[in-house]
CSV table of C-alpha atoms in Angstrom, one decimal:
chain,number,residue,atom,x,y,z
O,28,UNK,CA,-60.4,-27.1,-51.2
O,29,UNK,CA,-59.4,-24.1,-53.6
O,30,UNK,CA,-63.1,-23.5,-53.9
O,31,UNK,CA,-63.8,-22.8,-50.2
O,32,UNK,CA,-63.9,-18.7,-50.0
O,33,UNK,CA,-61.8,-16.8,-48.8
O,34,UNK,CA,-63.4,-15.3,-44.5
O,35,UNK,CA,-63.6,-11.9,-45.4
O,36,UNK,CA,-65.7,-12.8,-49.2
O,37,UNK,CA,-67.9,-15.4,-47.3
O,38,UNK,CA,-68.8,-13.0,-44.6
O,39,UNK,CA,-69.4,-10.5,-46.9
O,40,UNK,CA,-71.8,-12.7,-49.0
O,41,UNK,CA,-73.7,-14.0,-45.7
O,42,UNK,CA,-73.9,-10.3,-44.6
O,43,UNK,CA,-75.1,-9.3,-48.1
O,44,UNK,CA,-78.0,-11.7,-48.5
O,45,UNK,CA,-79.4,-11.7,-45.2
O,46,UNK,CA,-79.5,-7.9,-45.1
O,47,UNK,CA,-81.6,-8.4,-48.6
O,48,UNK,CA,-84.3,-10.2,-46.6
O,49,UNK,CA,-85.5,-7.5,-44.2
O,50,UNK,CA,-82.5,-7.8,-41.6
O,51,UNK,CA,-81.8,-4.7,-39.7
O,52,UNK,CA,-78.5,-5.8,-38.3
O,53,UNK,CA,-76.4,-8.8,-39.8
O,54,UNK,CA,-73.0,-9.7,-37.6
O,55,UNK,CA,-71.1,-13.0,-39.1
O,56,UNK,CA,-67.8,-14.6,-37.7
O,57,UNK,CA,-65.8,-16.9,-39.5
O,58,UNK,CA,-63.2,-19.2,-37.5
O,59,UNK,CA,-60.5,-20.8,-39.3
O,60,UNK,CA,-58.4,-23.2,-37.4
O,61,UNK,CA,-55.8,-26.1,-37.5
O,62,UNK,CA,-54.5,-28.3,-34.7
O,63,UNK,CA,-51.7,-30.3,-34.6
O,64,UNK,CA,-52.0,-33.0,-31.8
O,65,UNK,CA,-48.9,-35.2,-30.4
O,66,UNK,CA,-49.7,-38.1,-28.4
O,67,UNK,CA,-47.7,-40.7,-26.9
O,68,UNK,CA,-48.0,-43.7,-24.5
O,69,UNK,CA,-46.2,-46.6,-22.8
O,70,UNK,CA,-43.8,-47.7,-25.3
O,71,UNK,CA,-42.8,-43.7,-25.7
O,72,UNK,CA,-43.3,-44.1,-29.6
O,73,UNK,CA,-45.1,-40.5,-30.6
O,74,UNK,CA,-48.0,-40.0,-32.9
O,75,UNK,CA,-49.4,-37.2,-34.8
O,76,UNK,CA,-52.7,-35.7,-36.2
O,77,UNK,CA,-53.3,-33.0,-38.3
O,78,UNK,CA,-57.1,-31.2,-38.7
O,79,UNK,CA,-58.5,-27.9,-40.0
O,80,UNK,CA,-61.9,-27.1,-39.0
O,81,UNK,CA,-64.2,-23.6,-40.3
O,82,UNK,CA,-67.1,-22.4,-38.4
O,83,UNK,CA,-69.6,-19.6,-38.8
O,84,UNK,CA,-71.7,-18.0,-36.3
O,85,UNK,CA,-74.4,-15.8,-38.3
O,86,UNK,CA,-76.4,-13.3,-35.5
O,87,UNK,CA,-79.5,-11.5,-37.3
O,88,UNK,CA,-81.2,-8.3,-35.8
O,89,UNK,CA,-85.1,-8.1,-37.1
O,90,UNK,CA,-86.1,-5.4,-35.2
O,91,UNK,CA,-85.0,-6.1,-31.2
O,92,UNK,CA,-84.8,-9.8,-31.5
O,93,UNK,CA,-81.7,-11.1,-32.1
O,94,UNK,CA,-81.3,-15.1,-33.6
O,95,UNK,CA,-77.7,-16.8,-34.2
O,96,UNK,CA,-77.0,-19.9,-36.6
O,97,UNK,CA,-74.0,-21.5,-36.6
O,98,UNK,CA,-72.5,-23.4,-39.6
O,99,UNK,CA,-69.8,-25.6,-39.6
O,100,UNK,CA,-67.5,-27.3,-42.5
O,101,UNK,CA,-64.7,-27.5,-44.1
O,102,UNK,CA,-61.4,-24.7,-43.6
O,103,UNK,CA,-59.5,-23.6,-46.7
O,104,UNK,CA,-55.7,-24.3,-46.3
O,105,UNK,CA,-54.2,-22.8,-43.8
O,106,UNK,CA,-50.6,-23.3,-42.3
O,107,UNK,CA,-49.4,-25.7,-39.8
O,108,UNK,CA,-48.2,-24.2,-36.2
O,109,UNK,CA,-44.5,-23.9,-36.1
O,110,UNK,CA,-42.5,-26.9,-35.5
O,111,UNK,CA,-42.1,-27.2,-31.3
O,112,UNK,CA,-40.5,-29.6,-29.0
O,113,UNK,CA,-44.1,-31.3,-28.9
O,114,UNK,CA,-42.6,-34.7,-28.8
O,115,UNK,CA,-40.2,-33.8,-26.4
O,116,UNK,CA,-42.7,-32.5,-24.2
O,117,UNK,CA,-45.4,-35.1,-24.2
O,118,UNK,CA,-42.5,-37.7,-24.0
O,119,UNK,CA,-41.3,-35.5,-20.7
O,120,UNK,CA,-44.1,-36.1,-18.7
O,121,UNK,CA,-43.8,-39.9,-19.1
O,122,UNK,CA,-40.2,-39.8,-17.6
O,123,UNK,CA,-39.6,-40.7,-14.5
O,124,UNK,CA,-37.1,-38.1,-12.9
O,125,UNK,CA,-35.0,-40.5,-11.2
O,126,UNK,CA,-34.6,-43.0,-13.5
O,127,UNK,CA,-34.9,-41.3,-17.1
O,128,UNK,CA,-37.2,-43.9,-17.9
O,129,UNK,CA,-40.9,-43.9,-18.7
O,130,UNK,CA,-43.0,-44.0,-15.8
O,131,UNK,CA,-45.6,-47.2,-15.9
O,132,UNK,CA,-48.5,-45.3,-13.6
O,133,UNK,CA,-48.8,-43.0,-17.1
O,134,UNK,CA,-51.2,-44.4,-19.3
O,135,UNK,CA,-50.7,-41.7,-22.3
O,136,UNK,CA,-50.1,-38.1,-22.7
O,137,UNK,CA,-51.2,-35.5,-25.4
O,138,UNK,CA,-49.9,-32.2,-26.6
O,139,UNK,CA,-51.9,-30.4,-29.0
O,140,UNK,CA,-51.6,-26.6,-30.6
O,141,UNK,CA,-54.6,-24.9,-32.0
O,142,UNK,CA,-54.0,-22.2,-34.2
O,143,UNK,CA,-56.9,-20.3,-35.0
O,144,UNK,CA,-57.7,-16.8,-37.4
O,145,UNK,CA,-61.0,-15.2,-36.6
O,146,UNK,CA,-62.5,-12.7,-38.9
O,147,UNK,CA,-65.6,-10.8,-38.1
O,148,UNK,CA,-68.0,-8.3,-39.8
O,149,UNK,CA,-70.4,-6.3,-38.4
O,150,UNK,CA,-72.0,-2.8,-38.9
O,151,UNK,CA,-68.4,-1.7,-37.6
O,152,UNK,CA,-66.7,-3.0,-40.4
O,153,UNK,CA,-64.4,-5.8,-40.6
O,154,UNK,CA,-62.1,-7.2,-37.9
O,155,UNK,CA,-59.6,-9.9,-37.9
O,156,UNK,CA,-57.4,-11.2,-35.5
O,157,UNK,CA,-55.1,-14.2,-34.7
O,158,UNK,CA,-54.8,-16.8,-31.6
O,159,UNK,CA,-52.8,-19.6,-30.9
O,160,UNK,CA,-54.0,-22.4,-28.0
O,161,UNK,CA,-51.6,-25.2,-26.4
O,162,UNK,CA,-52.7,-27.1,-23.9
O,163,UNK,CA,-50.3,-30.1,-22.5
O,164,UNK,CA,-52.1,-33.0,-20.7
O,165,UNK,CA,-51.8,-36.7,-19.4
O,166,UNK,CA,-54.1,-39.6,-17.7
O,167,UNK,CA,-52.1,-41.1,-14.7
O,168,UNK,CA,-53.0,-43.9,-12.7
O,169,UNK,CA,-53.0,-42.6,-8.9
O,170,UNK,CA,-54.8,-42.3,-5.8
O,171,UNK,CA,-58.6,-43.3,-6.4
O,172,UNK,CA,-58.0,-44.0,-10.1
O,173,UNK,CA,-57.1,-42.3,-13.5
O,174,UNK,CA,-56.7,-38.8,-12.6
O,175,UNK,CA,-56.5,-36.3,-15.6
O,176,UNK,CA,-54.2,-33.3,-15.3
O,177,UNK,CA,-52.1,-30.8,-17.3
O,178,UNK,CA,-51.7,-27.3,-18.2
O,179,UNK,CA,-52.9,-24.7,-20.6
O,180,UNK,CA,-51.2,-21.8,-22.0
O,181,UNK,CA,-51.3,-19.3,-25.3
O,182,UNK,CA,-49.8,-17.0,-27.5
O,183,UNK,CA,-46.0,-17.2,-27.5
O,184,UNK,CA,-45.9,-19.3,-24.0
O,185,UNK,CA,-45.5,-22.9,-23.9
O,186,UNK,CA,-46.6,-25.6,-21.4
O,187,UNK,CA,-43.8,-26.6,-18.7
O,188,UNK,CA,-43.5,-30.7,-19.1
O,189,UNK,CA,-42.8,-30.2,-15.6
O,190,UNK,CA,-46.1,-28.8,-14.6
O,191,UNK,CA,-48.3,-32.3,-15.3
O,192,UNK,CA,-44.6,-34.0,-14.1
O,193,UNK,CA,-44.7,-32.5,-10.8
O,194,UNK,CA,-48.4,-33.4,-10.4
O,195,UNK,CA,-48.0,-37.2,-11.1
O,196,UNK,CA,-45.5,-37.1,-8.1
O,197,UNK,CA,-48.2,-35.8,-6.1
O,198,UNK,CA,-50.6,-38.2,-7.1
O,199,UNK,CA,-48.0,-41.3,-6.5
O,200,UNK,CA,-47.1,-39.9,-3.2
O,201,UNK,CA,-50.6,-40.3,-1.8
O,202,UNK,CA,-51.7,-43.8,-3.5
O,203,UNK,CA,-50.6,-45.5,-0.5
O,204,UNK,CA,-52.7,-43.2,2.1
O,205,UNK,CA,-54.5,-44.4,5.3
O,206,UNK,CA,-57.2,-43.4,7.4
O,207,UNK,CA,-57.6,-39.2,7.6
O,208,UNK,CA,-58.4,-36.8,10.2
O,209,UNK,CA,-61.6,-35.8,11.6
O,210,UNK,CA,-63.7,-32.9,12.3
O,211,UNK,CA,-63.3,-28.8,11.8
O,212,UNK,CA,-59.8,-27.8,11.0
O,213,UNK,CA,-58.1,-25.4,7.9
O,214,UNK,CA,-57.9,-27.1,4.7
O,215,UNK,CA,-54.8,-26.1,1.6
O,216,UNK,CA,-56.5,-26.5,-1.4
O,217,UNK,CA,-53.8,-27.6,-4.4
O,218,UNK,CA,-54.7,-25.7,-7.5
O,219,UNK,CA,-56.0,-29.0,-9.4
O,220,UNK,CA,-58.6,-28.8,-6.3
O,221,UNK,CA,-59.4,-25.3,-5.5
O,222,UNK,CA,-60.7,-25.5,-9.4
O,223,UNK,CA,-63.6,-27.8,-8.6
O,224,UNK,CA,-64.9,-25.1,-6.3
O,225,UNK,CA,-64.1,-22.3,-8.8
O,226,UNK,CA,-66.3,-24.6,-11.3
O,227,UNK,CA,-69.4,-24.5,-9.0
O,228,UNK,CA,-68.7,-20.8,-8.1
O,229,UNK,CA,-68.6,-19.7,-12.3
O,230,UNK,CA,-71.9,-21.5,-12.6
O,231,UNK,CA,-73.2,-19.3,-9.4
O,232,UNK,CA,-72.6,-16.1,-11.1
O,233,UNK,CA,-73.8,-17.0,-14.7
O,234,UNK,CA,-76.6,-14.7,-15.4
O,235,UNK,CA,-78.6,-17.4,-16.5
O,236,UNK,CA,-78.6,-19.2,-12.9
O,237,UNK,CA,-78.8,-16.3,-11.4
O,238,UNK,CA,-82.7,-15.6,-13.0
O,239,UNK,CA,-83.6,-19.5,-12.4
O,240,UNK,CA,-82.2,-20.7,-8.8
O,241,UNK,CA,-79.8,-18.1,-7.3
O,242,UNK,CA,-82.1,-14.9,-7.4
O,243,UNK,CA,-81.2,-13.9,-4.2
O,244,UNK,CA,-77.5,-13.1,-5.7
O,245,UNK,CA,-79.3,-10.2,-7.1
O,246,UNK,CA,-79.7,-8.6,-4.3
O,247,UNK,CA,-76.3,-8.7,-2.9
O,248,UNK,CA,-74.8,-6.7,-5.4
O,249,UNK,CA,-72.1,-4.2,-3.9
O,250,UNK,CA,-72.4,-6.1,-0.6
O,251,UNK,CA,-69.7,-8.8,0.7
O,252,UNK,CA,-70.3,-12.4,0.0
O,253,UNK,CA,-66.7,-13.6,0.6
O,254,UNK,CA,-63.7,-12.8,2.5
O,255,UNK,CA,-61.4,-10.2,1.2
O,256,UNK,CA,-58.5,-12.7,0.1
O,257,UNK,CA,-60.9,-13.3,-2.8
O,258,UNK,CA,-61.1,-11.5,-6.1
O,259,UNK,CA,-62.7,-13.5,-9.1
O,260,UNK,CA,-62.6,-12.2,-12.9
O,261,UNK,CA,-63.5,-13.6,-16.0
O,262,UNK,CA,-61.4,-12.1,-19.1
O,263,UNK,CA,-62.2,-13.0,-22.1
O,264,UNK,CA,-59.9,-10.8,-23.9
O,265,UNK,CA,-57.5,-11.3,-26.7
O,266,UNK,CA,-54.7,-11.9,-24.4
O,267,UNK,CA,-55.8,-15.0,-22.0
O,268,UNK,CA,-56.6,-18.6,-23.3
O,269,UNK,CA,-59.7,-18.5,-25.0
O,270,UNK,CA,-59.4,-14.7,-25.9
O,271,UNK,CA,-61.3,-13.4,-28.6
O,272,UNK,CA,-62.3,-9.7,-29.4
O,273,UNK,CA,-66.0,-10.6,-29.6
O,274,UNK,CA,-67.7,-12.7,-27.9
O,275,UNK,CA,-69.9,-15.3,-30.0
O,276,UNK,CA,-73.1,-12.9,-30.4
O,277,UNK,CA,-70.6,-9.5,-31.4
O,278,UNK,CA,-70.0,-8.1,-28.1
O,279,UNK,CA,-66.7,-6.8,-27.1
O,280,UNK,CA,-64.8,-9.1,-24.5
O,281,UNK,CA,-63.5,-7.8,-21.6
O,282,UNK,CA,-61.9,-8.0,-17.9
O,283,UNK,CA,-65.1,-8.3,-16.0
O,284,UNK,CA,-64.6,-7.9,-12.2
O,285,UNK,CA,-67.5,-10.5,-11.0
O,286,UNK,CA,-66.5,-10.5,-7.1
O,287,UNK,CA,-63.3,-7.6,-5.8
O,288,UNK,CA,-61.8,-8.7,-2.5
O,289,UNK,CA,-64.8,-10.3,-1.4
O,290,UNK,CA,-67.7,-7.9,-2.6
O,291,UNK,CA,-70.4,-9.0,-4.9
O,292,UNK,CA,-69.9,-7.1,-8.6
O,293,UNK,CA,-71.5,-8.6,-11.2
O,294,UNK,CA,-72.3,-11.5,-13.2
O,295,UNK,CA,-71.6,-13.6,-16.4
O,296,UNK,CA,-74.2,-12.2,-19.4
O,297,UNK,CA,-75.3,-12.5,-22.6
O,298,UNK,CA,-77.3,-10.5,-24.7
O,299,UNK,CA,-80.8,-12.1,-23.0
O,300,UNK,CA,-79.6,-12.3,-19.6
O,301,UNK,CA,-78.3,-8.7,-19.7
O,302,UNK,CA,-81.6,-7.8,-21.3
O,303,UNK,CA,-83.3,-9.1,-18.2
O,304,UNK,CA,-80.7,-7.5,-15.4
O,305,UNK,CA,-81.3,-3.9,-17.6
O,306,UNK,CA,-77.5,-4.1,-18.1
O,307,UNK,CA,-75.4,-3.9,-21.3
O,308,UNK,CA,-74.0,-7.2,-22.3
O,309,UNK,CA,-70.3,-7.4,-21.1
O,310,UNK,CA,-69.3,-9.7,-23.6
O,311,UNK,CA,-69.7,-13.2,-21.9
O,312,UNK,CA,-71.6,-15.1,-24.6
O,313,UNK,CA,-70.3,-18.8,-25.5
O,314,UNK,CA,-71.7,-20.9,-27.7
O,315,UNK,CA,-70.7,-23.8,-25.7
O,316,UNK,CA,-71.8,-27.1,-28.1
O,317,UNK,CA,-72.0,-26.8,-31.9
O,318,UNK,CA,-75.3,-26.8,-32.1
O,319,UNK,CA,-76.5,-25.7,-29.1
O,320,UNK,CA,-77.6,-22.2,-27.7
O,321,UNK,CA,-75.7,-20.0,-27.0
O,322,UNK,CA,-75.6,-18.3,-23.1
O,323,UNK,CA,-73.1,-16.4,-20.8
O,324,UNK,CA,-70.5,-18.8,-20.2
O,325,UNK,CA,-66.5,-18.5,-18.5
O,326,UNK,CA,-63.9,-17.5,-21.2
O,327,UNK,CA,-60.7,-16.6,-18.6
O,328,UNK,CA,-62.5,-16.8,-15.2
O,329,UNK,CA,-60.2,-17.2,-12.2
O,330,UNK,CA,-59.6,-16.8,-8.8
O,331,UNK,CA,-57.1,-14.5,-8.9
O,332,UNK,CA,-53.7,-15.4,-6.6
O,333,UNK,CA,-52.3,-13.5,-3.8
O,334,UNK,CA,-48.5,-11.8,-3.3
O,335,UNK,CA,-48.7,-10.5,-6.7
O,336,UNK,CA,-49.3,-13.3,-9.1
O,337,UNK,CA,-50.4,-12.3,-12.6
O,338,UNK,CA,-53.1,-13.8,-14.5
O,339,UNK,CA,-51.1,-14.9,-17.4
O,340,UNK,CA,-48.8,-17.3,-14.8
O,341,UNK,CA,-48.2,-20.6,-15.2
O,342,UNK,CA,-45.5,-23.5,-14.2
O,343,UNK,CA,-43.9,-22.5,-11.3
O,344,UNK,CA,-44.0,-22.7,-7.5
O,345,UNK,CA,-47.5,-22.3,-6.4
O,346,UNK,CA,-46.7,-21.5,-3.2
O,347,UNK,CA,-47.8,-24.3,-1.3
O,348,UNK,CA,-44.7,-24.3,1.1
O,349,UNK,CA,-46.0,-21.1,2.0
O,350,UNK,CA,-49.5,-21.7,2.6
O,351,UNK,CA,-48.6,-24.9,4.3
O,352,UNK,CA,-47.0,-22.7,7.2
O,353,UNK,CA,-50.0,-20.7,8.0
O,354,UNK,CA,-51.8,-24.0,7.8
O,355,UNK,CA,-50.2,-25.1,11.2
O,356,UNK,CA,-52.0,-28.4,11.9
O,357,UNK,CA,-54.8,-29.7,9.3
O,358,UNK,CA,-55.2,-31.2,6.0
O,359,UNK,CA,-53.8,-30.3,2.7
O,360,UNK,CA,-56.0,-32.1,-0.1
O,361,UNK,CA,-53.6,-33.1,-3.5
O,362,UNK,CA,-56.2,-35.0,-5.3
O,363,UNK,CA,-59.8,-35.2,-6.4
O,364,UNK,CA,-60.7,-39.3,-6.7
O,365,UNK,CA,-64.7,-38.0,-7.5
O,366,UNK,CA,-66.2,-34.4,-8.6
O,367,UNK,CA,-67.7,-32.3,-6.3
O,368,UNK,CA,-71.8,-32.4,-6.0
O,369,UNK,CA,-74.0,-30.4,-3.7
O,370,UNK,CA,-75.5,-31.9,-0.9
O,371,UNK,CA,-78.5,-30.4,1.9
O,372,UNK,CA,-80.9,-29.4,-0.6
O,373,UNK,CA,-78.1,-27.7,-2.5
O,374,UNK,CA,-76.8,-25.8,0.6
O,375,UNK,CA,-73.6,-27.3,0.5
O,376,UNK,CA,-70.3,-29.0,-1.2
O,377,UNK,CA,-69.0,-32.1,-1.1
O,378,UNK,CA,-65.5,-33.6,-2.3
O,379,UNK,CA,-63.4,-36.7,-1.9
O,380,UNK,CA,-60.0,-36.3,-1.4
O,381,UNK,CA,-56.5,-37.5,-1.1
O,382,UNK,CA,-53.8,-35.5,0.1
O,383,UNK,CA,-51.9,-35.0,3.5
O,384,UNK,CA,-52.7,-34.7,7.3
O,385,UNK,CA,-50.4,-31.6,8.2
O,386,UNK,CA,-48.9,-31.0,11.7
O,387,UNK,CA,-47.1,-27.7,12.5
O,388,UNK,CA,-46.9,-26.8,9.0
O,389,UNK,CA,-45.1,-30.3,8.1
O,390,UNK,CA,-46.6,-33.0,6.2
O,391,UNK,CA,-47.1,-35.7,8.5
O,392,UNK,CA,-48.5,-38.8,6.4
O,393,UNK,CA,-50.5,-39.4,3.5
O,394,UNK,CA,-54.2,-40.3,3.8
O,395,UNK,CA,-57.4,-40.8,1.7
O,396,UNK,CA,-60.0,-41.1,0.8
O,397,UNK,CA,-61.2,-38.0,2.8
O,398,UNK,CA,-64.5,-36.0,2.8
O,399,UNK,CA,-64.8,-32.7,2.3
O,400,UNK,CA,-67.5,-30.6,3.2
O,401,UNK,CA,-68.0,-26.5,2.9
O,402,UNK,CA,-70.7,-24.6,2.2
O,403,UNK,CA,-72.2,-23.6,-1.1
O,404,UNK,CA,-70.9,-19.9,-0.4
O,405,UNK,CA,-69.2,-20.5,3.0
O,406,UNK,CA,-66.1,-21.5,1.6
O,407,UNK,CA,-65.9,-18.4,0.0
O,408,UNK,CA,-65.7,-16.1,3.4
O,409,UNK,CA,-63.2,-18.8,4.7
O,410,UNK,CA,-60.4,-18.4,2.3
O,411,UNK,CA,-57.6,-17.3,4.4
O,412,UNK,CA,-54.9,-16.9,1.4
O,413,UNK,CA,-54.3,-17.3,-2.2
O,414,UNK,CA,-51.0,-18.8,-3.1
O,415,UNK,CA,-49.0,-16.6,-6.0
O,416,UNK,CA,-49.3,-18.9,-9.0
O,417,UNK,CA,-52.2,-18.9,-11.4
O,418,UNK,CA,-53.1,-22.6,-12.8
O,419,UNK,CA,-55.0,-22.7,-16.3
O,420,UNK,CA,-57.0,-25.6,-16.4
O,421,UNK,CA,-56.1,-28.3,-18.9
O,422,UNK,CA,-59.8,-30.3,-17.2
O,423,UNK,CA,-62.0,-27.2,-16.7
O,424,UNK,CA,-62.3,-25.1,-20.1
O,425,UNK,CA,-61.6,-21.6,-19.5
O,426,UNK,CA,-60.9,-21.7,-15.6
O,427,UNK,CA,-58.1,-20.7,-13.6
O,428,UNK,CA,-57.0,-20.4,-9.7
O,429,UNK,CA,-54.2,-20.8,-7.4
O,430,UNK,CA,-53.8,-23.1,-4.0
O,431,UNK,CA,-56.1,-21.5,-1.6
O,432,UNK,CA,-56.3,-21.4,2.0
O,433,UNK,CA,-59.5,-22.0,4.2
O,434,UNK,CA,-59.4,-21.3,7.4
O,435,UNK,CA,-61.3,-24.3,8.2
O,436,UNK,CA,-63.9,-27.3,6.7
O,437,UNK,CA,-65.6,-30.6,7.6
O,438,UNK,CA,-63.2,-33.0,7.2
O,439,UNK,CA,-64.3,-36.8,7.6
């Protein structure tokens, strides 16, 4: 490996021979990264894997058309992350609180911690930066199957064991659950739920979508699409998950307001889709696969919570208690047994559930499998309330949202 340039000498030498062959703008990022992954299972007997990866993203102007390569191989030696209590934290969320004593409905758990050092060049010179990536997750047998959940944090933070802990117990609570109610009535969204809906709403606000199927977003710009307990941003910034100071064609990240207390702002972009709004770029450009194109995609989107919640919060109460009260009589969904899909020609949502029929703001009993139905943007103007906690997705890559609060859906 001692042969394997240094990121700043490689990006210079990519940068010096493509600008010798008639490009007028040359930007080239180099990724170096190493993971260290701690997995664990039934018997409780922890496992370890060690990886570096490099990769290079090459964007060429020749005039106004931009191209991007990507290259991927082998990373010179870089050092390990830190030793943490990974095996203590994968081995926590096997544990059964009560008894001490691994729980049999987990089938494994993984912790893994990506540490990564980026280094671009570009006609602004050269820029480097550092970012660390944990993400805590485990596959538990509940309600309607394997469910996947977890958590997700960066920089200096680490993942609560008691997050994915305190979400098993929610599964298990509901595996025995009978017939549910029916009809129109508010619904209380858990976090690992309200995310599924955040997913199809980040895919109605890419740009991309936005000049194929959803064109008539275009026009509702500045107007109100969604009550005012709603404001979505996508930050891909340094500080946040998957921060980065550049997006993957050069573009500075940044805290993008797409929707502010229910009015329409803006949308996800790349370089061609902003080309095509007559916008600037805002930074949103994800190469998603290796070797496949890159497009405006989510790097920190999220729902943001309510009663002054932070987007950098995780673990925690999420305020369900709360939100539970202002429920009053309804159904309080814990756990997704399939993903949502659009139904009526696309018009609307659908999700099966398991969770809790709620009377006077007190669960009542535990049913599933229940059917939920909004619409593709109704759900939005019937969020009532956020709750205050922020969950990072350990399932949905760069998404984040609280328990939420709609003041009513089909329920059958």
């Amino acid at each position: 490996m001692t042969d394997i340039l240094p990121a700043d000498r490689l990006a210079r030498r990519i940068t010096a021979h493509r600008s010798a062959h008639d490009a007028d703008e040359v930007r080239v990022r180099v990724t170096d990264s190493v993971t260290s992954a701690y997995r664990t299972g039934y018997d409780g007997a922890v496992s370890r894997r060690d990886g570096t990866h490099r990769s290079v993203v090459v964007s060429v102007r020749t005039g106004s058309h931009w191209s991007t390569e990507l290259f991927d191989g082998a990373a010179p030696p870089l050092p390990h992350p830190p030793p943490t209590d990974a095996a203590g934290r994968v081995s926590a969320c096997l544990l059964d609180p009560a008894t001490g004593q691994p729980c049999p409905e987990v089938v494994d758990a993984e912790y893994a911690e990506t540490s990564s050092e980026v280094t671009v060049l570009d006609a602004g010179g050269l820029t480097r930066w550092d970012h660390t990536h944990r993400r805590l997750r485990h596959w538990v047998g509940g309600a309607g199957g394997q469910h996947l959940e977890g958590a997700v944090t960066w920089g200096d933070r680490l993942p609560d064991p008691l997050v994915p802990r305190e979400e098993r117990l929610g599964l298990l609570a509901v595996r025995d659950a009978g017939p549910g109610p029916r009809g129109t009535m508010p619904v209380l969204l858990r976090p690992a739920v309200a995310l599924h809906l955040v997913n199809l709403l980040a895919s109605m606000v890419n740009g991309t979508n936005v000049l194929g199927g959803m064109r008539a977003l275009r026009e509702r710009v500045g107007r109100r699409i969604a009550a005012p307990a709603v404001t979505v941003v996508d930050d891909g910034r340094l500080d946040g998950p998957y921060g980065s100071l550049v997006d993957d064609e050069g573009v500075p990240t940044a805290r993008n307001v797409l929707l502010e207390s229910g009015v329409l702002r803006g949308f996800l972009h790349s370089r061609a889709t902003a080309a095509a709004f007559g916008c600037p770029p805002n930074g949103c450009a994800v190469r998603s696969q290796p070797d496949g194109p890159i497009g405006p995609a989510v790097r920190g989107f999220a729902l943001l919570p309510g009663g002054g919640g932070g987007a950098g919060a995780s673990g925690g109460s999420d305020g369900v208690d709360e939100l539970r009260a202002l429920l009053g009589t309804g159904f309080e969904a814990v756990a997704v047994c399939r993903p949502a899909v659009r139904t009526d020609g696309g018009r609307k949502i659908r999700l099966e559930l398991f969770g809790w029929h709620v009377r006077a703001g007190e669960r009542d009993r535990p049913v599933g499998p229940v059917t939920l139905e909004v619409g593709l943007f109704g759900w939005l103007r019937t969020v009532a309330a956020c709750g205050p906690t922020l969950h990072h997705s350990a399932v949905f890559r760069g998404l984040a949202a609280p328990a939420v609060l709609l003041s009513e859906g089909s329920v059958g």
